[in-house]
Amino acid sequence: MAEPLMAEPRLLDALGPSGPYRARRRETVTDTSGAPVAELSLTPRLFVTRALAALRKAVTLPLERRLAALAEAGRVFREECVHGLSYDEYERTVARVSGIPLPAVRSAADEIADSARRALAGAYGALPGGAVLDWRDPRTRTGAAVWTRRGEVLAVNAAGNHPAPHALWLEALALGYRVAVRPSRREPFTPHRLVAALRASGFGDDHVVLLPTDHAVADEVLRGADLSLVYGGDDVVRKYAADPTVLVQGPGRTKILVTDGADWRAHLGMIVDSIAHHGGVKCVDATAVLVEGDPAPLARALAERLGALPSLPADDEKAGLPVQPVERARALERHLLERAKGTTAHLGGDGVVEELPDGGAVLRPAVFQVPDLKGDWHTAELPFPCVWVAPWNRADGTAALRDTLVLGVLSGDGDRDAGLVDALVADPTVANVHLGDHPTHWMDRGVPHDGYLGEFLMRTKTVIRG
């Protein structure tokens, strides 16, 4: 078994509106080998209620102070020792606890720091072209739309599958919201470090709080806020589908379509990268490749490339595959093999778990060729590089391509496929369309990921003054 990261488990306090809070009730956070790493304080219901009330009473910082504090927080997060944890210790701790490959953790930390520096630019992507930012703008003398917040307090029910989503809610702070973060108990180190960095850089303790809770108290965090950003699976999507105050970031089910005549061999590196990027754990990693024509040659090529990835501990500098506790890895393997019945296994048919000598297990890639789209094999999304390669034809239309966060399209004939692309761009269930040699994980802060967050946080209202 691996040695613990620290001699004694680190105490991770809640960060409330009056400072750090050490609860009587705590949860042990372990690494993927089962070694204890931290004791996370779990806040009770009354503490959560009072914390949200304090955020509601707090006065928003002026814009220039918010931006300066965000930029400084990005530097502190990436460079300084925060609550006794150096950056190097932080990134290796996250890799060991979450099983996310170390290079992916480091990339996510860079993304968070960059977002802190550019949070307002990202938020302003949603600004309507005809709106102004302040009622004092001269255009309101004759009547103008003013862009304003829908509320004052945003709750974030954070994801634990990857650190990068924490880059997004920084836009809410830039826009003047106060923010309450309920961290994932699977990986609380990133939000703890980020909230602490924000508070050390100019945001008051009553402007951004960290509220670890159990599931019974989690909804209290959402109820106490005006708006909420929630991450989860299909069950979470169904739970909040009808609530206009909750923005759900659900499964990605990202896909790549290869139409007839496209030279997929010239783009094989991009397809492999789209599947295996950051260990295949992100919602923008491709989990299905649909091929117009015979999918077998592409499936074989993917299996050869993905099968060459090494099995390494998550905190290794060259790690590229996720690591999980052995019991969870075996459960995922059983689910995969049950789901894959009736398909042709090009990789992973004998299992995907490789146990490491010091504990934990690498989830190795899998490539399955499915006979058709009727069995919905291609909709399965698992937290490692697992791809379903399926045949597609024009008669199938766009039905199998729907409900997709990112859809990559390799077109064999741009003119012939223009109508297809029109339909995909118009489809409200396809969030992003990448044409040509662009990996599905490509992002930029200036363009939407799953829509702009500002579309949810802000609204326009008419102001006219004499």
Coordinates of C-alpha atoms in Angstrom, one line a residue:
M1 CA 0.0 0.0 0.0
A2 CA 1.1 3.6 -0.7
E3 CA 2.4 5.6 2.2
P4 CA 0.1 8.5 3.4
L5 CA 0.9 11.9 1.9
M6 CA 1.3 13.3 5.4
A7 CA 2.3 11.8 8.7
E8 CA -1.1 12.6 10.0
P9 CA -4.2 13.3 8.0
R10 CA -4.5 17.1 7.3
L11 CA -7.5 18.9 8.9
L12 CA -9.6 20.6 6.2
D13 CA -11.8 23.1 7.9
A14 CA -14.9 24.6 6.5
L15 CA -14.4 28.3 5.5
G16 CA -17.4 30.2 6.9
P17 CA -18.4 33.8 7.1
S18 CA -16.5 34.3 10.3
G19 CA -13.4 32.4 9.4
P20 CA -12.3 28.7 9.4
Y21 CA -14.7 26.3 11.2
R22 CA -13.7 22.9 12.5
A23 CA -16.8 20.7 12.9
R24 CA -17.2 17.9 15.3
R25 CA -18.4 15.7 12.5
R26 CA -15.7 15.0 9.9
E27 CA -15.2 12.7 7.0
T28 CA -11.9 10.9 6.2
V29 CA -10.6 11.7 2.7
T30 CA -8.4 8.8 1.4
D31 CA -6.1 8.4 -1.6
T32 CA -6.8 5.8 -4.2
S33 CA -4.8 3.2 -2.2
G34 CA -7.1 3.8 0.8
A35 CA -4.5 5.7 2.9
P36 CA -6.1 8.6 4.9
V37 CA -5.0 12.0 3.7
A38 CA -7.4 14.5 5.3
E39 CA -10.2 15.0 7.8
L40 CA -12.9 17.2 6.2
S41 CA -15.2 19.1 8.5
L42 CA -18.9 18.6 7.6
T43 CA -21.0 21.7 8.4
P44 CA -24.4 21.2 10.1
R45 CA -27.6 22.6 8.7
L46 CA -27.8 25.6 11.1
F47 CA -24.2 26.6 10.2
V48 CA -25.1 26.5 6.5
T49 CA -28.3 28.6 7.0
R50 CA -26.4 31.3 8.9
A51 CA -23.5 31.3 6.4
L52 CA -25.9 31.9 3.5
A53 CA -27.7 34.6 5.4
A54 CA -24.3 36.4 6.0
L55 CA -23.5 36.2 2.3
R56 CA -26.9 37.8 1.5
K57 CA -26.2 40.7 3.9
A58 CA -22.7 41.4 2.6
V59 CA -22.1 44.4 0.3
T60 CA -20.5 43.6 -3.1
L61 CA -17.0 45.0 -3.6
P62 CA -16.6 47.7 -6.3
L63 CA -15.7 46.3 -9.7
E64 CA -12.0 47.4 -9.7
R65 CA -11.4 45.8 -6.3
R66 CA -13.1 42.6 -7.4
L67 CA -10.9 42.3 -10.4
A68 CA -7.7 43.1 -8.5
A69 CA -8.6 40.5 -5.8
L70 CA -9.4 37.9 -8.5
A71 CA -6.1 38.4 -10.3
E72 CA -4.2 38.2 -7.0
A73 CA -6.1 35.1 -6.0
G74 CA -5.0 33.4 -9.2
R75 CA -1.4 34.1 -8.4
V76 CA -1.7 32.9 -4.8
F77 CA -3.5 29.8 -5.9
R78 CA -0.8 28.9 -8.4
E79 CA 2.3 30.1 -6.6
E80 CA 2.0 30.3 -2.8
C81 CA 1.7 28.1 0.2
V82 CA -2.0 28.2 1.2
H83 CA -3.1 26.9 4.6
G84 CA 0.2 25.2 5.0
L85 CA 0.1 23.4 1.6
S86 CA 2.6 24.3 -1.0
Y87 CA 1.5 24.2 -4.7
D88 CA 3.6 21.2 -5.4
E89 CA 2.0 19.4 -2.4
Y90 CA -1.4 20.5 -3.5
E91 CA -1.2 19.1 -7.1
R92 CA 0.3 15.8 -6.0
T93 CA -2.3 15.5 -3.3
V94 CA -5.1 16.1 -5.8
A95 CA -3.6 13.5 -8.1
R96 CA -3.3 10.9 -5.4
V97 CA -6.8 11.5 -3.9
S98 CA -8.8 11.9 -7.1
G99 CA -6.8 9.6 -9.3
I100 CA -6.7 12.3 -12.0
P101 CA -3.3 12.2 -13.8
L102 CA -0.8 14.7 -12.5
P103 CA -0.3 16.6 -15.8
A104 CA -4.1 17.0 -16.0
V105 CA -4.2 18.5 -12.4
R106 CA -1.4 20.9 -13.3
S107 CA -3.2 21.9 -16.5
A108 CA -6.5 22.5 -14.6
A109 CA -4.6 24.6 -12.0
D110 CA -3.3 26.8 -14.8
E111 CA -6.8 27.1 -16.2
I112 CA -8.2 28.2 -12.8
A113 CA -5.4 30.8 -12.4
D114 CA -5.9 32.1 -15.9
S115 CA -9.7 32.3 -15.3
A116 CA -9.1 34.3 -12.2
R117 CA -7.1 36.9 -14.2
R118 CA -9.7 37.0 -17.0
A119 CA -13.0 36.2 -15.2
L120 CA -14.7 39.4 -16.3
A121 CA -13.8 38.9 -19.9
G122 CA -15.3 35.5 -19.8
A123 CA -18.4 36.8 -18.1
Y124 CA -18.8 39.6 -20.6
G125 CA -19.1 37.1 -23.4
A126 CA -22.8 36.9 -22.5
L127 CA -23.3 40.7 -22.5
P128 CA -26.1 41.5 -25.0
G129 CA -24.9 43.8 -27.8
G130 CA -27.6 46.5 -27.0
A131 CA -27.1 46.5 -23.2
V132 CA -25.1 48.9 -21.0
L133 CA -23.4 48.0 -17.7
D134 CA -24.6 50.8 -15.5
W135 CA -27.7 52.9 -15.1
R136 CA -25.5 56.0 -15.2
D137 CA -24.5 55.3 -18.8
P138 CA -25.6 58.3 -20.9
R139 CA -27.7 56.0 -23.1
T140 CA -30.2 55.5 -20.3
R141 CA -31.3 59.1 -20.7
T142 CA -33.3 58.1 -23.7
G143 CA -34.0 54.5 -22.5
A144 CA -31.6 51.6 -22.6
A145 CA -31.2 48.0 -21.4
V146 CA -29.1 47.6 -18.3
W147 CA -27.4 44.3 -17.7
T148 CA -27.9 43.4 -14.0
R149 CA -27.7 40.4 -11.7
R150 CA -30.6 38.0 -11.2
G151 CA -29.7 37.7 -7.6
E152 CA -27.0 38.2 -5.0
V153 CA -25.9 34.8 -3.9
L154 CA -24.8 31.9 -6.0
A155 CA -24.4 28.3 -4.6
V156 CA -22.0 25.9 -6.3
N157 CA -22.5 22.1 -5.8
A158 CA -19.1 21.3 -7.1
A159 CA -17.9 18.4 -9.2
G160 CA -15.3 16.0 -8.0
N161 CA -14.3 14.4 -11.3
H162 CA -11.9 17.2 -12.3
P163 CA -10.6 20.5 -10.8
A164 CA -11.2 22.6 -14.0
P165 CA -14.9 23.4 -13.4
H166 CA -13.8 25.6 -10.5
A167 CA -12.6 28.0 -13.1
L168 CA -16.2 28.8 -14.1
W169 CA -17.8 30.1 -11.0
L170 CA -15.1 32.8 -10.6
E171 CA -17.1 34.7 -13.3
A172 CA -19.9 35.1 -10.7
L173 CA -17.5 36.8 -8.3
A174 CA -16.4 39.1 -11.1
L175 CA -20.0 40.0 -11.8
G176 CA -20.6 40.9 -8.1
Y177 CA -22.2 37.7 -6.7
R178 CA -21.3 36.3 -3.3
V179 CA -20.6 32.6 -3.7
A180 CA -21.0 29.5 -1.5
V181 CA -19.2 26.4 -2.6
R182 CA -20.1 22.9 -1.5
P183 CA -17.1 20.9 -2.4
S184 CA -17.1 17.3 -3.5
R185 CA -16.0 15.1 -0.7
R186 CA -14.0 13.1 -3.2
E187 CA -11.7 16.0 -4.0
P188 CA -12.1 19.0 -1.6
F189 CA -8.5 20.3 -1.9
T190 CA -9.0 22.5 -5.1
P191 CA -12.0 24.4 -3.8
H192 CA -10.5 24.8 -0.4
R193 CA -7.3 26.2 -1.8
L194 CA -9.2 28.5 -4.2
V195 CA -11.6 29.9 -1.6
A196 CA -8.7 30.4 0.8
A197 CA -6.7 32.2 -1.9
L198 CA -9.7 34.5 -2.7
R199 CA -10.1 35.4 0.9
A200 CA -6.4 36.1 1.3
S201 CA -6.5 38.4 -1.7
G202 CA -9.3 40.9 -0.9
F203 CA -12.6 39.1 -0.8
G204 CA -14.2 39.1 2.7
D205 CA -15.0 36.0 4.6
D206 CA -18.7 36.8 4.0
H207 CA -18.2 37.0 0.2
V208 CA -17.1 33.5 -0.6
V209 CA -17.4 30.5 1.7
L210 CA -16.7 26.8 1.6
L211 CA -19.4 24.6 3.1
P212 CA -18.7 20.9 3.0
T213 CA -21.8 18.9 3.9
D214 CA -23.3 15.5 3.7
H215 CA -26.0 14.7 1.2
A216 CA -28.8 15.4 3.7
V217 CA -27.7 19.0 4.2
A218 CA -26.6 19.7 0.6
D219 CA -30.0 21.0 -0.6
E220 CA -29.9 23.6 2.2
V221 CA -26.9 25.2 0.5
L222 CA -29.0 25.5 -2.7
R223 CA -32.2 26.7 -0.9
G224 CA -30.3 29.5 0.8
A225 CA -29.0 30.9 -2.5
D226 CA -30.7 32.9 -5.2
L227 CA -29.2 30.8 -8.0
S228 CA -27.3 27.5 -8.0
L229 CA -24.8 25.8 -10.3
V230 CA -24.9 22.0 -9.9
Y231 CA -22.8 19.2 -11.3
G232 CA -24.0 15.6 -11.6
G233 CA -25.3 12.8 -13.7
D234 CA -28.7 12.0 -15.2
D235 CA -30.4 11.8 -11.8
V236 CA -29.3 15.3 -11.0
V237 CA -30.4 16.6 -14.4
R238 CA -33.9 15.1 -13.8
K239 CA -34.1 16.4 -10.3
Y240 CA -33.6 20.1 -11.2
A241 CA -34.8 20.1 -14.8
A242 CA -37.9 22.2 -14.0
D243 CA -36.2 24.6 -11.6
P244 CA -35.2 27.9 -13.3
T245 CA -32.9 28.9 -10.4
V246 CA -30.6 25.9 -10.9
L247 CA -28.2 25.5 -13.8
V248 CA -27.2 21.8 -14.2
Q249 CA -23.9 20.8 -15.7
G250 CA -24.7 17.1 -16.6
P251 CA -23.1 14.4 -18.6
G252 CA -21.3 15.4 -21.8
R253 CA -21.8 12.4 -24.1
T254 CA -19.3 14.0 -26.4
K255 CA -19.1 12.5 -29.9
I256 CA -17.2 12.6 -33.2
L257 CA -18.9 12.0 -36.5
V258 CA -16.8 10.9 -39.5
T259 CA -18.7 11.2 -42.8
D260 CA -18.1 9.3 -46.0
G261 CA -14.9 10.3 -47.7
A262 CA -13.2 11.9 -44.7
D263 CA -9.6 10.9 -44.3
W264 CA -9.7 9.8 -40.6
R265 CA -6.1 8.5 -40.8
A266 CA -4.9 12.1 -41.2
H267 CA -6.9 13.1 -38.1
L268 CA -6.3 9.9 -36.0
G269 CA -4.1 11.8 -33.5
M270 CA -6.9 14.3 -32.9
I271 CA -9.4 11.6 -32.4
V272 CA -7.2 9.7 -29.9
D273 CA -6.5 13.0 -28.1
S274 CA -10.2 13.8 -27.9
I275 CA -10.8 10.4 -26.2
A276 CA -7.9 10.2 -23.9
H277 CA -7.3 13.9 -23.0
H278 CA -6.8 14.2 -19.2
G279 CA -7.4 10.5 -18.7
G280 CA -10.8 10.6 -20.4
V281 CA -12.5 11.9 -17.2
K282 CA -13.9 15.2 -18.6
C283 CA -17.3 15.8 -20.1
V284 CA -15.6 17.1 -23.2
D285 CA -13.7 13.9 -23.9
A286 CA -15.2 11.9 -26.7
T287 CA -17.0 8.7 -25.7
A288 CA -18.5 7.7 -29.1
V289 CA -17.2 7.9 -32.7
L290 CA -19.8 7.4 -35.4
V291 CA -18.6 6.5 -38.9
E292 CA -20.4 6.7 -42.2
G293 CA -19.3 3.4 -43.7
D294 CA -17.3 0.5 -42.1
P295 CA -16.2 1.5 -38.6
A296 CA -13.9 -1.5 -38.1
P297 CA -10.7 0.0 -39.5
L298 CA -11.0 3.1 -37.4
A299 CA -11.8 1.0 -34.3
R300 CA -8.7 -1.1 -34.8
A301 CA -6.5 2.0 -35.2
L302 CA -7.9 3.6 -32.0
A303 CA -7.3 0.3 -30.1
E304 CA -3.7 0.2 -31.3
R305 CA -3.0 3.8 -30.2
L306 CA -4.9 3.8 -26.9
G307 CA -3.6 0.4 -26.0
A308 CA 0.0 1.8 -26.0
L309 CA -0.8 4.2 -23.1
P310 CA 1.2 3.3 -20.0
S311 CA -0.2 2.3 -16.6
L312 CA 1.3 4.6 -14.0
P313 CA 0.4 6.0 -10.5
A314 CA -1.6 9.2 -10.9
D315 CA 1.1 11.3 -9.3
D316 CA 3.7 10.2 -11.9
E317 CA 4.9 13.0 -14.2
K318 CA 4.1 10.9 -17.2
A319 CA 0.7 9.6 -16.0
G320 CA -2.1 9.7 -18.6
L321 CA -4.7 7.3 -17.3
P322 CA -7.0 7.7 -14.2
V323 CA -6.5 5.7 -11.1
Q324 CA -9.3 4.5 -8.7
P325 CA -9.5 2.5 -5.6
V326 CA -9.5 -1.2 -6.6
E327 CA -13.1 -1.9 -5.5
R328 CA -14.5 1.1 -7.4
A329 CA -12.4 0.2 -10.5
R330 CA -13.7 -3.4 -10.4
A331 CA -17.3 -2.1 -10.2
L332 CA -16.8 0.1 -13.2
E333 CA -15.2 -2.8 -15.1
R334 CA -18.2 -5.1 -14.3
H335 CA -20.6 -2.3 -15.5
L336 CA -18.6 -1.9 -18.7
L337 CA -18.5 -5.5 -19.6
E338 CA -22.2 -6.0 -18.9
R339 CA -23.0 -2.9 -21.0
A340 CA -20.7 -4.1 -23.8
K341 CA -22.5 -7.4 -24.4
G342 CA -23.4 -7.8 -28.1
T343 CA -20.5 -5.6 -29.3
T344 CA -17.0 -6.4 -30.7
A345 CA -14.2 -5.7 -28.3
H346 CA -11.1 -4.2 -30.0
L347 CA -9.6 -3.3 -26.6
G348 CA -10.7 -3.9 -23.1
G349 CA -12.9 -7.0 -23.7
D350 CA -11.0 -9.0 -21.1
G351 CA -11.2 -6.1 -18.6
V352 CA -9.8 -2.7 -18.1
V353 CA -8.4 -2.8 -14.5
E354 CA -4.7 -3.0 -13.8
E355 CA -3.8 -3.0 -10.1
L356 CA -0.8 -1.0 -9.0
P357 CA 1.8 -2.5 -6.7
D358 CA 1.3 0.3 -4.0
G359 CA -2.5 0.2 -4.1
G360 CA -5.2 1.5 -6.4
A361 CA -5.9 0.5 -10.0
V362 CA -5.4 2.1 -13.4
L363 CA -8.5 2.1 -15.6
R364 CA -7.1 1.2 -19.0
P365 CA -8.7 2.3 -22.3
A366 CA -11.5 0.3 -24.0
V367 CA -12.7 0.4 -27.6
F368 CA -15.9 -1.4 -28.6
Q369 CA -17.4 -1.6 -32.0
V370 CA -21.2 -1.7 -31.9
P371 CA -23.4 -3.3 -34.6
D372 CA -25.9 -0.4 -34.8
L373 CA -27.3 2.6 -32.9
K374 CA -30.5 1.0 -31.7
G375 CA -28.9 -0.5 -28.6
D376 CA -27.8 3.0 -27.3
W377 CA -24.4 1.5 -26.5
H378 CA -22.9 4.8 -27.7
T379 CA -24.6 6.8 -25.0
A380 CA -22.6 5.2 -22.2
E381 CA -20.1 7.7 -20.5
L382 CA -17.5 6.3 -18.2
P383 CA -14.7 8.1 -16.3
F384 CA -11.8 6.7 -18.4
P385 CA -10.9 6.5 -22.1
C386 CA -13.8 4.3 -23.2
V387 CA -15.1 4.8 -26.7
W388 CA -18.0 3.2 -28.7
V389 CA -17.4 3.1 -32.4
A390 CA -20.6 2.8 -34.4
P391 CA -21.9 2.8 -38.0
W392 CA -23.9 5.8 -39.1
N393 CA -25.7 6.6 -42.3
R394 CA -27.7 9.5 -43.8
A395 CA -31.0 7.7 -43.0
D396 CA -30.1 7.8 -39.3
G397 CA -30.1 11.6 -39.5
T398 CA -29.1 13.6 -36.4
A399 CA -31.1 11.6 -33.9
A400 CA -28.0 9.6 -32.7
L401 CA -26.0 12.8 -32.5
R402 CA -28.3 14.7 -30.1
D403 CA -27.8 15.3 -26.4
T404 CA -24.2 16.1 -27.0
L405 CA -22.0 18.6 -25.2
V406 CA -19.4 18.7 -28.0
L407 CA -19.8 17.2 -31.5
G408 CA -16.7 16.9 -33.6
V409 CA -17.4 16.5 -37.4
L410 CA -14.8 15.3 -39.9
S411 CA -16.5 15.9 -43.2
G412 CA -15.6 14.1 -46.5
D413 CA -17.5 16.7 -48.6
G414 CA -18.1 20.1 -47.1
D415 CA -20.7 21.1 -49.7
R416 CA -22.6 17.8 -49.3
D417 CA -22.5 18.0 -45.5
A418 CA -23.5 21.7 -45.2
G419 CA -27.1 20.8 -44.6
L420 CA -26.1 18.3 -42.0
V421 CA -24.0 20.9 -40.2
D422 CA -26.9 23.4 -40.4
A423 CA -29.1 20.9 -38.6
L424 CA -26.5 20.2 -35.9
V425 CA -25.8 23.9 -35.2
A426 CA -29.5 24.5 -35.0
D427 CA -30.2 21.5 -32.7
P428 CA -30.8 22.8 -29.2
T429 CA -29.4 19.6 -27.6
V430 CA -26.0 19.9 -29.3
A431 CA -24.1 22.5 -27.3
N432 CA -20.9 22.9 -29.4
V433 CA -19.9 21.9 -32.9
H434 CA -16.2 21.5 -33.9
L435 CA -15.6 21.1 -37.6
G436 CA -12.4 19.6 -38.8
D437 CA -9.2 19.0 -37.0
H438 CA -10.2 20.5 -33.6
P439 CA -10.2 18.2 -30.5
T440 CA -13.4 18.0 -28.6
H441 CA -11.7 19.3 -25.5
W442 CA -10.8 22.6 -27.2
M443 CA -11.9 25.6 -25.1
D444 CA -11.4 29.3 -24.8
R445 CA -12.7 31.6 -22.1
G446 CA -14.1 34.0 -24.7
V447 CA -16.5 31.4 -26.1
P448 CA -19.3 29.4 -24.4
H449 CA -18.7 25.9 -22.9
D450 CA -22.3 24.9 -22.2
G451 CA -23.7 28.3 -23.0
Y452 CA -22.2 31.4 -21.2
L453 CA -22.6 31.3 -17.4
G454 CA -23.6 35.0 -17.7
E455 CA -26.7 34.0 -19.6
F456 CA -27.9 32.3 -16.4
L457 CA -26.5 34.8 -13.9
M458 CA -27.7 38.1 -15.5
R459 CA -30.7 39.7 -17.1
T460 CA -31.5 43.0 -18.8
K461 CA -34.0 45.6 -17.6
T462 CA -35.0 48.9 -19.1
V463 CA -33.9 52.1 -17.4
I464 CA -34.9 55.5 -18.7
R465 CA -34.1 58.7 -16.8
G466 CA -34.5 62.4 -17.5

